[in-house]
Short mmCIF file of C-alpha atoms and ligand atoms in Angstrom, two decimals:
data_model
loop_
_atom_site.label_atom_id
_atom_site.label_comp_id
_atom_site.label_asym_id
_atom_site.label_seq_id
_atom_site.Cartn_x
_atom_site.Cartn_y
_atom_site.Cartn_z
CA MET S 1 0.00 0.00 0.00
CA THR S 2 2.68 2.49 0.99
CA ASN S 3 5.96 2.89 -0.80
CA PHE S 4 8.93 5.24 -0.84
CA ASN S 5 7.49 7.54 -3.47
CA GLN S 6 4.53 8.34 -1.29
CA ARG S 7 6.60 9.73 1.58
CA VAL S 8 5.74 13.24 2.70
CA LEU S 9 8.52 15.34 4.22
CA ILE S 10 7.67 17.96 6.82
CA ALA S 11 9.98 20.77 7.91
CA GLY S 12 9.33 21.73 11.55
CA ALA S 13 7.78 19.98 14.55
CA GLY S 14 5.63 22.91 15.64
CA PRO S 15 1.84 22.57 15.95
CA VAL S 16 1.38 22.89 12.19
CA GLY S 17 3.97 20.32 11.12
CA LEU S 18 2.81 17.86 13.78
CA VAL S 19 -0.88 18.19 12.86
CA ALA S 20 -0.06 17.56 9.19
CA ALA S 21 2.11 14.57 10.16
CA ASN S 22 -0.69 13.03 12.25
CA VAL S 23 -3.28 13.40 9.48
CA LEU S 24 -0.93 11.70 7.01
CA ALA S 25 0.16 8.98 9.44
CA ASP S 26 -3.47 8.18 10.29
CA ALA S 27 -4.08 7.57 6.58
CA GLY S 28 -1.11 5.21 6.34
CA ILE S 29 1.08 7.65 4.39
CA PRO S 30 4.79 7.47 5.31
CA VAL S 31 5.86 10.76 6.81
CA SER S 32 9.19 12.17 8.00
CA VAL S 33 9.36 15.30 10.15
CA PHE S 34 12.64 17.22 10.44
CA GLU S 35 13.03 19.49 13.46
CA ALA S 36 15.99 21.85 13.86
CA GLU S 37 15.96 21.73 17.69
CA THR S 38 17.23 18.68 19.55
CA ALA S 39 13.92 18.36 21.45
CA LEU S 40 10.44 19.84 21.17
CA PRO S 41 10.70 23.55 22.02
CA GLN S 42 8.95 24.43 25.32
CA THR S 43 8.74 28.17 24.68
CA LEU S 44 5.71 30.10 25.87
CA ARG S 45 3.88 31.17 22.76
CA ALA S 46 0.24 30.86 21.68
CA SER S 47 -2.21 29.58 24.29
CA THR S 48 -5.66 30.02 22.76
CA PHE S 49 -7.45 27.11 21.10
CA GLN S 50 -10.49 28.30 19.18
CA PRO S 51 -13.70 26.20 19.01
CA SER S 52 -13.06 25.43 15.33
CA THR S 53 -9.58 24.12 16.11
CA LEU S 54 -10.81 22.01 19.03
CA ASP S 55 -13.38 20.43 16.69
CA LEU S 56 -10.64 19.54 14.21
CA LEU S 57 -8.20 18.29 16.85
CA SER S 58 -10.83 16.00 18.35
CA ARG S 59 -10.13 13.79 15.32
CA PHE S 60 -6.91 12.84 17.16
CA GLY S 61 -8.53 12.66 20.60
CA VAL S 62 -6.30 15.50 21.83
CA SER S 63 -8.97 18.18 22.46
CA ARG S 64 -10.08 16.32 25.57
CA ARG S 65 -6.47 16.22 26.79
CA LEU S 66 -6.03 19.96 26.14
CA ILE S 67 -9.15 20.62 28.18
CA GLU S 68 -7.75 18.50 31.02
CA MET S 69 -4.38 20.28 30.91
CA GLY S 70 -5.73 23.75 30.26
CA LEU S 71 -8.62 25.93 31.16
CA VAL S 72 -12.04 26.25 29.55
CA ALA S 73 -12.91 29.89 28.76
CA PRO S 74 -16.62 30.17 27.87
CA ARG S 75 -16.64 33.99 27.72
CA MET S 76 -14.58 36.89 26.41
CA GLN S 77 -14.76 40.59 27.18
CA TYR S 78 -13.82 43.96 25.77
CA ARG S 79 -13.45 46.59 28.48
CA ASP S 80 -12.01 49.96 29.31
CA ARG S 81 -10.69 51.39 32.55
CA LYS S 82 -13.80 53.48 33.15
CA GLY S 83 -16.10 50.49 33.65
CA TRP S 84 -17.42 49.94 30.12
CA MET S 85 -17.63 46.27 29.15
CA ALA S 86 -19.05 44.19 26.29
CA GLU S 87 -19.13 40.48 27.03
CA PHE S 88 -19.62 37.53 24.68
CA ASP S 89 -20.58 33.99 25.64
CA PHE S 90 -19.38 31.23 23.28
CA GLY S 91 -22.29 29.07 24.56
CA ILE S 92 -24.38 30.74 21.85
CA LEU S 93 -22.42 28.58 19.34
CA SER S 94 -23.46 25.25 20.90
CA ASP S 95 -25.51 24.29 17.83
CA VAL S 96 -22.54 24.71 15.46
CA THR S 97 -19.54 23.41 17.43
CA HIS S 98 -18.83 20.58 19.85
CA HIS S 99 -16.64 23.05 21.77
CA PRO S 100 -18.59 26.26 22.47
CA TYR S 101 -15.67 27.82 24.34
CA ARG S 102 -11.98 28.59 23.95
CA VAL S 103 -9.41 26.47 25.71
CA GLN S 104 -6.43 28.27 27.19
CA CYS S 105 -3.45 25.91 27.16
CA GLU S 106 0.18 26.47 26.15
CA GLN S 107 0.88 25.35 22.57
CA TYR S 108 3.91 23.27 23.56
CA LYS S 109 1.51 20.96 25.40
CA LEU S 110 -0.31 20.30 22.13
CA ASN S 111 3.04 19.63 20.44
CA GLY S 112 3.88 17.07 23.14
CA LEU S 113 0.57 15.26 22.63
CA LEU S 114 0.91 15.22 18.84
CA ALA S 115 4.52 13.98 18.92
CA GLU S 116 3.59 11.26 21.41
CA ARG S 117 0.71 10.18 19.18
CA LEU S 118 3.00 9.99 16.14
CA ARG S 119 5.28 7.53 17.91
CA LYS S 120 2.76 4.72 17.58
CA PHE S 121 3.11 4.68 13.79
CA SER S 122 6.01 2.68 12.34
CA HIS S 123 5.70 4.66 9.10
CA ALA S 124 6.15 8.06 10.82
CA ASN S 125 9.24 9.54 12.43
CA ILE S 126 10.61 12.80 13.75
CA THR S 127 14.32 13.52 13.31
CA PHE S 128 15.44 16.04 15.90
CA GLY S 129 18.54 18.20 15.48
CA ALA S 130 17.94 18.27 11.71
CA ARG S 131 17.90 21.83 10.40
CA ILE S 132 16.86 21.94 6.76
CA LYS S 133 19.44 23.83 4.75
CA ALA S 134 18.46 23.20 1.15
CA VAL S 135 15.48 22.09 -0.92
CA SER S 136 15.53 20.87 -4.52
CA GLN S 137 12.86 19.24 -6.64
CA ASP S 138 12.04 17.81 -10.04
CA SER S 139 8.75 16.71 -11.53
CA GLU S 140 8.69 13.46 -9.50
CA GLN S 141 10.21 14.17 -6.11
CA VAL S 142 11.56 16.69 -3.65
CA LYS S 143 14.80 16.47 -1.70
CA VAL S 144 15.80 18.18 1.55
CA SER S 145 19.33 18.43 2.92
CA PHE S 146 19.77 19.02 6.62
CA SER S 147 22.48 19.31 9.23
CA GLY S 148 22.71 19.28 13.00
CA PRO S 149 24.59 17.85 15.95
CA GLY S 150 24.32 14.37 14.38
CA GLY S 151 25.96 15.52 11.16
CA GLU S 152 24.54 16.05 7.72
CA GLY S 153 21.86 14.12 5.89
CA SER S 154 19.26 14.23 3.20
CA ALA S 155 15.84 12.75 2.46
CA THR S 156 13.60 12.42 -0.55
CA GLY S 157 9.82 12.33 -0.77
CA ALA S 158 6.87 13.01 -2.99
CA TRP S 159 5.89 16.27 -1.30
CA LEU S 160 7.35 18.70 1.25
CA VAL S 161 5.35 20.75 3.77
CA GLY S 162 7.28 23.81 4.94
CA ALA S 163 5.99 24.27 8.49
CA ASP S 164 9.26 25.69 9.75
CA GLY S 165 7.91 28.90 11.27
CA GLY S 166 8.16 32.62 10.58
CA ARG S 167 11.80 32.53 9.41
CA SER S 168 11.13 29.57 7.13
CA LYS S 169 14.18 28.29 5.28
CA VAL S 170 11.86 26.28 3.03
CA ARG S 171 10.12 29.51 2.02
CA ASP S 172 13.48 31.07 1.11
CA GLU S 173 14.57 27.98 -0.79
CA ILE S 174 11.50 28.03 -3.03
CA GLY S 175 11.90 31.75 -3.66
CA VAL S 176 8.69 32.93 -2.00
CA SER S 177 8.64 36.25 -0.16
CA LEU S 178 6.38 37.57 2.60
CA GLY S 179 4.31 40.63 1.73
CA GLY S 180 2.97 42.96 4.40
CA PHE S 181 4.45 44.97 7.22
CA THR S 182 5.92 44.85 10.72
CA TRP S 183 4.46 47.05 13.48
CA PRO S 184 6.94 49.53 14.97
CA GLU S 185 6.09 48.45 18.51
CA ARG S 186 6.74 44.99 19.96
CA PHE S 187 4.62 43.11 22.48
CA LEU S 188 5.62 42.15 25.98
CA VAL S 189 4.00 39.14 27.65
CA ALA S 190 4.49 38.71 31.40
CA SER S 191 2.95 35.85 33.38
CA THR S 192 2.01 36.20 37.02
CA PRO S 193 -0.03 34.16 39.51
CA PHE S 194 -1.54 37.42 40.88
CA ASP S 195 -5.28 37.04 41.47
CA PHE S 196 -6.62 39.72 39.07
CA PRO S 197 -10.30 38.67 39.50
CA ALA S 198 -10.00 39.61 43.19
CA VAL S 199 -9.33 43.24 42.21
CA ILE S 200 -10.98 43.63 38.77
CA PRO S 201 -14.74 43.06 39.05
CA ASP S 202 -16.38 40.46 36.76
CA LEU S 203 -13.12 39.62 35.02
CA CYS S 204 -13.36 36.58 32.73
CA GLU S 205 -10.58 34.38 31.33
CA VAL S 206 -10.07 36.41 28.13
CA SER S 207 -10.28 40.19 28.55
CA TYR S 208 -9.09 42.90 26.18
CA PHE S 209 -8.70 46.34 27.80
CA ALA S 210 -8.86 49.32 25.45
CA ASP S 211 -6.81 52.26 26.63
CA PRO S 212 -5.21 55.16 24.74
CA GLU S 213 -2.20 55.20 27.08
CA GLN S 214 -1.60 51.47 27.52
CA TRP S 215 -3.99 48.87 26.18
CA PHE S 216 -3.50 45.41 27.62
CA PHE S 217 -4.84 41.92 27.30
CA LEU S 218 -5.41 39.57 30.26
CA LEU S 219 -5.56 35.88 29.49
CA ARG S 220 -5.78 33.14 32.06
CA VAL S 221 -3.97 29.81 31.70
CA SER S 222 -3.74 27.14 34.44
CA GLY S 223 -2.48 28.86 37.59
CA LEU S 224 -1.33 32.03 35.84
CA TRP S 225 -2.46 35.19 34.13
CA ARG S 226 -0.66 36.23 30.96
CA VAL S 227 -0.57 40.01 30.56
CA MET S 228 0.17 41.30 27.06
CA MET S 229 1.12 44.94 26.51
CA PRO S 230 2.70 46.97 23.71
CA ILE S 231 6.19 48.39 24.14
CA GLY S 232 7.68 51.33 22.32
CA ALA S 233 10.12 50.96 19.43
CA GLU S 234 12.64 53.02 21.41
CA ASP S 235 12.77 50.65 24.42
CA THR S 236 15.70 48.21 24.37
CA GLU S 237 15.10 44.51 24.92
CA ALA S 238 17.30 44.52 28.05
CA ASP S 239 15.25 47.39 29.55
CA VAL S 240 11.92 45.83 28.70
CA LEU S 241 12.82 42.47 30.21
CA SER S 242 14.18 44.04 33.42
CA ASP S 243 12.26 43.59 36.68
CA GLY S 244 11.86 47.34 37.11
CA TYR S 245 10.26 47.87 33.71
CA ILE S 246 7.87 44.92 33.99
CA GLN S 247 6.83 45.89 37.53
CA GLN S 248 6.10 49.42 36.36
CA ARG S 249 4.00 48.20 33.43
CA LEU S 250 2.08 45.67 35.55
CA HIS S 251 1.34 48.36 38.12
CA ARG S 252 -0.31 50.32 35.35
CA VAL S 253 -2.62 47.35 34.82
CA PHE S 254 -3.43 47.25 38.52
CA ASP S 255 -1.56 49.30 41.11
CA LYS S 256 -1.23 46.75 43.85
CA ALA S 257 0.93 47.07 46.95
CA GLY S 258 4.37 45.50 46.47
CA ASP S 259 5.88 43.68 43.53
CA TYR S 260 4.16 41.23 41.21
CA GLU S 261 5.56 37.71 41.13
CA ILE S 262 6.71 37.23 37.53
CA ILE S 263 6.96 33.66 36.26
CA HIS S 264 7.68 34.21 32.54
CA ARG S 265 8.52 37.15 30.37
CA THR S 266 8.73 37.30 26.57
CA ILE S 267 9.07 40.11 24.08
CA TYR S 268 8.43 39.70 20.38
CA ALA S 269 8.10 41.59 17.13
CA VAL S 270 4.64 41.69 15.61
CA HIS S 271 3.98 41.31 11.90
CA GLN S 272 1.09 41.30 9.45
CA ARG S 273 2.60 39.35 6.61
CA VAL S 274 1.40 36.76 4.11
CA ALA S 275 3.49 34.71 1.68
CA ASN S 276 3.07 35.73 -1.94
CA SER S 277 2.46 32.11 -2.79
CA TYR S 278 1.75 28.98 -0.71
CA ARG S 279 3.20 26.54 -3.21
CA ASN S 280 6.05 25.97 -5.57
CA GLY S 281 5.75 22.61 -7.36
CA ARG S 282 6.05 19.81 -4.79
CA VAL S 283 6.59 22.19 -1.88
CA PHE S 284 3.86 23.84 0.23
CA LEU S 285 3.97 26.42 3.00
CA ALA S 286 1.72 26.26 6.06
CA GLY S 287 1.36 28.04 9.40
CA ASP S 288 3.81 30.81 10.33
CA ALA S 289 5.92 29.94 7.29
CA ALA S 290 2.97 31.19 5.21
CA HIS S 291 1.50 33.96 7.36
CA LEU S 292 2.20 36.05 10.46
CA ASN S 293 -0.27 38.25 12.31
CA ASN S 294 -0.56 40.05 15.63
CA PRO S 295 -1.86 37.83 18.45
CA LEU S 296 -4.91 39.97 19.36
CA GLY S 297 -7.65 37.50 18.58
CA GLY S 298 -5.70 34.26 19.02
CA MET S 299 -5.69 33.43 15.32
CA GLY S 300 -2.06 32.73 14.34
CA MET S 301 -1.56 29.18 15.57
CA ASN S 302 -5.23 28.35 14.96
CA GLY S 303 -5.06 29.48 11.33
CA GLY S 304 -1.89 27.43 10.91
CA VAL S 305 -3.57 24.32 12.30
CA HIS S 306 -6.47 24.89 9.87
CA ASP S 307 -3.90 25.08 7.02
CA ALA S 308 -2.38 21.81 8.16
CA PHE S 309 -5.68 19.92 8.16
CA THR S 310 -6.68 21.34 4.77
CA LEU S 311 -3.37 20.54 3.10
CA ALA S 312 -2.79 17.14 4.69
CA ASP S 313 -6.32 15.98 3.83
CA GLN S 314 -5.68 16.96 0.22
CA LEU S 315 -2.31 15.18 0.15
CA VAL S 316 -3.95 12.04 1.54
CA ALA S 317 -6.59 12.13 -1.20
CA VAL S 318 -3.95 12.55 -3.92
CA LEU S 319 -1.61 9.91 -2.51
CA LYS S 320 -4.47 7.45 -2.09
CA GLY S 321 -5.59 8.10 -5.64
CA THR S 322 -9.05 9.41 -4.77
CA ALA S 323 -8.21 12.86 -6.18
CA ASP S 324 -5.82 13.99 -8.86
CA GLU S 325 -2.96 16.41 -8.33
CA THR S 326 -4.94 19.42 -9.55
CA THR S 327 -6.81 19.20 -6.21
CA LEU S 328 -3.68 20.57 -4.58
CA ASP S 329 -4.08 23.86 -6.44
CA SER S 330 -7.04 24.64 -4.22
CA TYR S 331 -4.95 24.64 -1.02
CA GLU S 332 -3.64 28.14 -1.71
CA GLN S 333 -7.00 29.25 -3.11
CA ARG S 334 -8.70 28.21 0.11
CA ARG S 335 -6.19 29.24 2.72
CA ARG S 336 -4.35 32.32 1.45
CA PRO S 337 -7.46 34.56 1.33
CA VAL S 338 -8.19 33.56 4.94
CA ALA S 339 -4.79 34.88 6.05
CA LEU S 340 -4.83 37.88 3.76
CA ASP S 341 -8.36 39.18 4.27
CA TYR S 342 -9.95 37.52 7.26
CA VAL S 343 -7.18 37.10 9.87
CA ASN S 344 -5.30 40.25 8.86
CA THR S 345 -8.47 42.35 8.87
CA ILE S 346 -9.68 41.12 12.26
CA THR S 347 -6.34 41.28 14.06
CA ILE S 348 -5.45 44.73 12.67
CA ALA S 349 -8.90 46.04 13.67
CA ASN S 350 -8.52 44.53 17.15
CA LYS S 351 -5.23 46.34 17.66
CA ARG S 352 -6.51 49.67 16.36
CA ASN S 353 -9.69 49.50 18.46
CA LEU S 354 -7.76 48.83 21.64
CA GLU S 355 -5.15 51.54 21.10
CA THR S 356 -7.06 54.38 19.43
CA ARG S 357 -6.62 57.83 20.98
CA ASP S 358 -9.40 59.39 18.93
CA PRO S 359 -12.45 59.92 21.20
CA ILE S 360 -14.88 59.60 18.26
CA GLU S 361 -13.39 56.26 17.20
CA GLN S 362 -13.34 55.08 20.81
CA ARG S 363 -17.01 55.88 21.27
CA ALA S 364 -18.02 54.36 17.93
CA TRP S 365 -16.26 51.06 18.67
CA ARG S 366 -17.61 50.80 22.21
CA GLU S 367 -21.15 51.50 20.99
CA GLU S 368 -20.78 48.93 18.23
CA MET S 369 -19.53 46.24 20.61
CA THR S 370 -22.29 47.03 23.10
CA ARG S 371 -24.87 46.75 20.30
CA ILE S 372 -23.48 43.45 18.97
CA SER S 373 -23.08 41.82 22.38
CA GLY S 374 -26.65 42.80 23.29
CA ASP S 375 -28.25 41.20 20.22
CA LYS S 376 -28.31 37.39 20.12
CA GLN S 377 -28.16 37.06 16.33
CA LEU S 378 -25.42 39.68 15.90
CA ALA S 379 -23.43 38.20 18.78
CA LYS S 380 -23.63 34.77 17.18
CA GLU S 381 -22.43 36.08 13.81
CA TYR S 382 -19.60 37.92 15.54
CA LEU S 383 -18.50 34.83 17.48
CA LEU S 384 -18.66 32.65 14.37
CA LYS S 385 -16.12 35.05 12.91
CA VAL S 386 -13.75 35.45 15.85
CA SER S 387 -13.78 31.74 16.68
CA MET S 388 -12.70 31.08 13.07
CA ILE S 389 -15.70 28.87 12.32
CA SER S 390 -16.78 31.02 9.39
CA SER S 391 -13.27 31.10 7.87
CA LEU S 392 -13.12 27.33 8.08
CA ARG S 393 -16.58 27.05 6.50
CA GLY S 394 -15.51 29.47 3.79
CA ALA S 395 -12.44 27.35 3.16
CA ALA S 396 -14.82 24.36 3.07
CA ILE S 397 -13.03 21.65 4.99
CA ALA S 398 -14.84 19.13 7.11
CA ALA S 399 -14.67 19.58 10.88
C1 LIG B 401 7.82 34.56 20.79
C2 LIG B 401 6.47 34.25 20.22
C3 LIG B 401 5.34 34.44 20.98
C4 LIG B 401 4.08 34.15 20.45
N1 LIG B 401 3.00 34.38 21.23
C5 LIG B 401 1.78 34.18 20.71
C6 LIG B 401 0.62 34.48 21.46
O1 LIG B 401 0.71 34.94 22.60
N2 LIG B 401 -0.59 34.25 20.89
C7 LIG B 401 -0.71 33.75 19.61
O2 LIG B 401 -1.84 33.56 19.12
N3 LIG B 401 0.37 33.45 18.89
C8 LIG B 401 1.61 33.66 19.39
N4 LIG B 401 2.69 33.38 18.65
C9 LIG B 401 2.48 32.79 17.33
C10 LIG B 401 2.32 31.26 17.40
O3 LIG B 401 3.20 30.74 18.36
C11 LIG B 401 2.54 30.67 16.01
O4 LIG B 401 1.48 31.13 15.17
C12 LIG B 401 2.62 29.15 15.96
O5 LIG B 401 3.71 28.68 16.71
C13 LIG B 401 2.77 28.69 14.50
O6 LIG B 401 3.07 27.32 14.45
P1 LIG B 401 4.02 26.73 13.32
O7 LIG B 401 4.01 25.26 13.56
O8 LIG B 401 3.63 27.28 12.01
O9 LIG B 401 5.45 27.35 13.62
P2 LIG B 401 6.39 27.16 14.87
O10 LIG B 401 5.60 26.91 16.11
O11 LIG B 401 7.33 28.32 14.84
O12 LIG B 401 7.17 25.82 14.57
C14 LIG B 401 8.17 25.76 13.59
C15 LIG B 401 9.15 24.66 13.96
O13 LIG B 401 10.11 24.56 12.91
C16 LIG B 401 11.40 24.45 13.44
N5 LIG B 401 12.33 24.93 12.42
C17 LIG B 401 12.62 26.22 12.11
N6 LIG B 401 13.49 26.25 11.08
C18 LIG B 401 13.72 24.96 10.72
C19 LIG B 401 14.52 24.35 9.71
N7 LIG B 401 15.26 25.08 8.85
N8 LIG B 401 14.56 23.00 9.63
C20 LIG B 401 13.81 22.24 10.48
N9 LIG B 401 13.03 22.78 11.47
C21 LIG B 401 12.99 24.12 11.56
C22 LIG B 401 11.35 25.28 14.71
O14 LIG B 401 12.36 24.89 15.63
C23 LIG B 401 9.95 24.97 15.22
O15 LIG B 401 9.91 23.87 16.09
C24 LIG B 401 3.95 33.66 19.14
C25 LIG B 401 5.08 33.46 18.37
C26 LIG B 401 6.34 33.76 18.89
C27 LIG B 401 7.56 33.57 18.01
#
């Protein structure tokens, strides 16, 4: 049934590469994942799983595990410091999703579950410490060359999925560039066990605070609150990551007595960029390799996981002979507009609405959110959008 020519190569053992690998392995397709790091990275990055993504991941039985390891967030809020609040309850989506809530859980926990699941397949493997350096292809196959602590190597397959993140080497190798822009400010994320609900009334697990001086975003994960704030282009990384700076910024969120306990701190550049093409011949791009967006809305990793399911399902159909290769043309047609129009539009609007200093814009957005959250039908349409159910429906893949 399976032979060498059917092998799919995957660059990167992030959530996107590992989802694609699991879809292929489940279908009996031989798959080889190459990961530059010597073990699965444990860095604190995305932590929001949207309802649409939980529906897809339940195919692997991992949504239940994410719920056990994480925290169910049935509501989200937009607020300001003067007491205005618009709240949305994902329960309104219970007729369209098996998961009418977000789950807050660190993405490295998903990676651990997916890698563990892959181990049960003899036709799937992950090679750690294998950084892809070069990609070449002809009409029949694609070849990757890699190097790492174990030396140099190469592998050949029928198709290659470039899921090697924002600085994708695969993307460079196939001559695809990223269009778009990078915001001048970066984002700081600090995690603290401080009990914010004890001092901020009616706080729910996902709360966006609009403020012209310092917007911020409070997101709860197990045992911790993650606080996300913008930092100026002029601030150096060393300053921003210093205790003094973070304490000062957290005290602007809530001015408590004494210092905050800080468990993690991360600073990162924020982009709105989409690859000019998602495919060159036998090579595809997915996840951060194909698109980058600001994290206000929790769409980056989720959109990447949606890419992975779409592409891997198509590769399975082609490799099993139930669809011809022209099917693969629709991957870019389905997924690139989602990144370009849908995710970019929503995440850029989220940022602008939280930060605007214009009183007319502030009032208009607050009134709009109050109106939408107060109307059941409008609230449902809004949540279908922000939970990425409508983009998945538009891209027409089965949940
Ligand atoms: C610092 C940081 C913080 C973030 N915080 C948030 C957040 O708070 N909220 C949010 O929604 N999103 C956040 N994101 C974005 C989110 O983490 C990504 O959208 C998500 O990780 C994309 O998954 P991916 O699998 O496409 O790429 P990645 O998770 O980046 O995985 C790519 C993998 O490829 C490997 N790799 C790279 N180059 C090679 C190579 N040449 N050969 C082989 N392997 C290679 C990497 O080691 C990595 O394991 C953050 C991103 C960063 C960088």
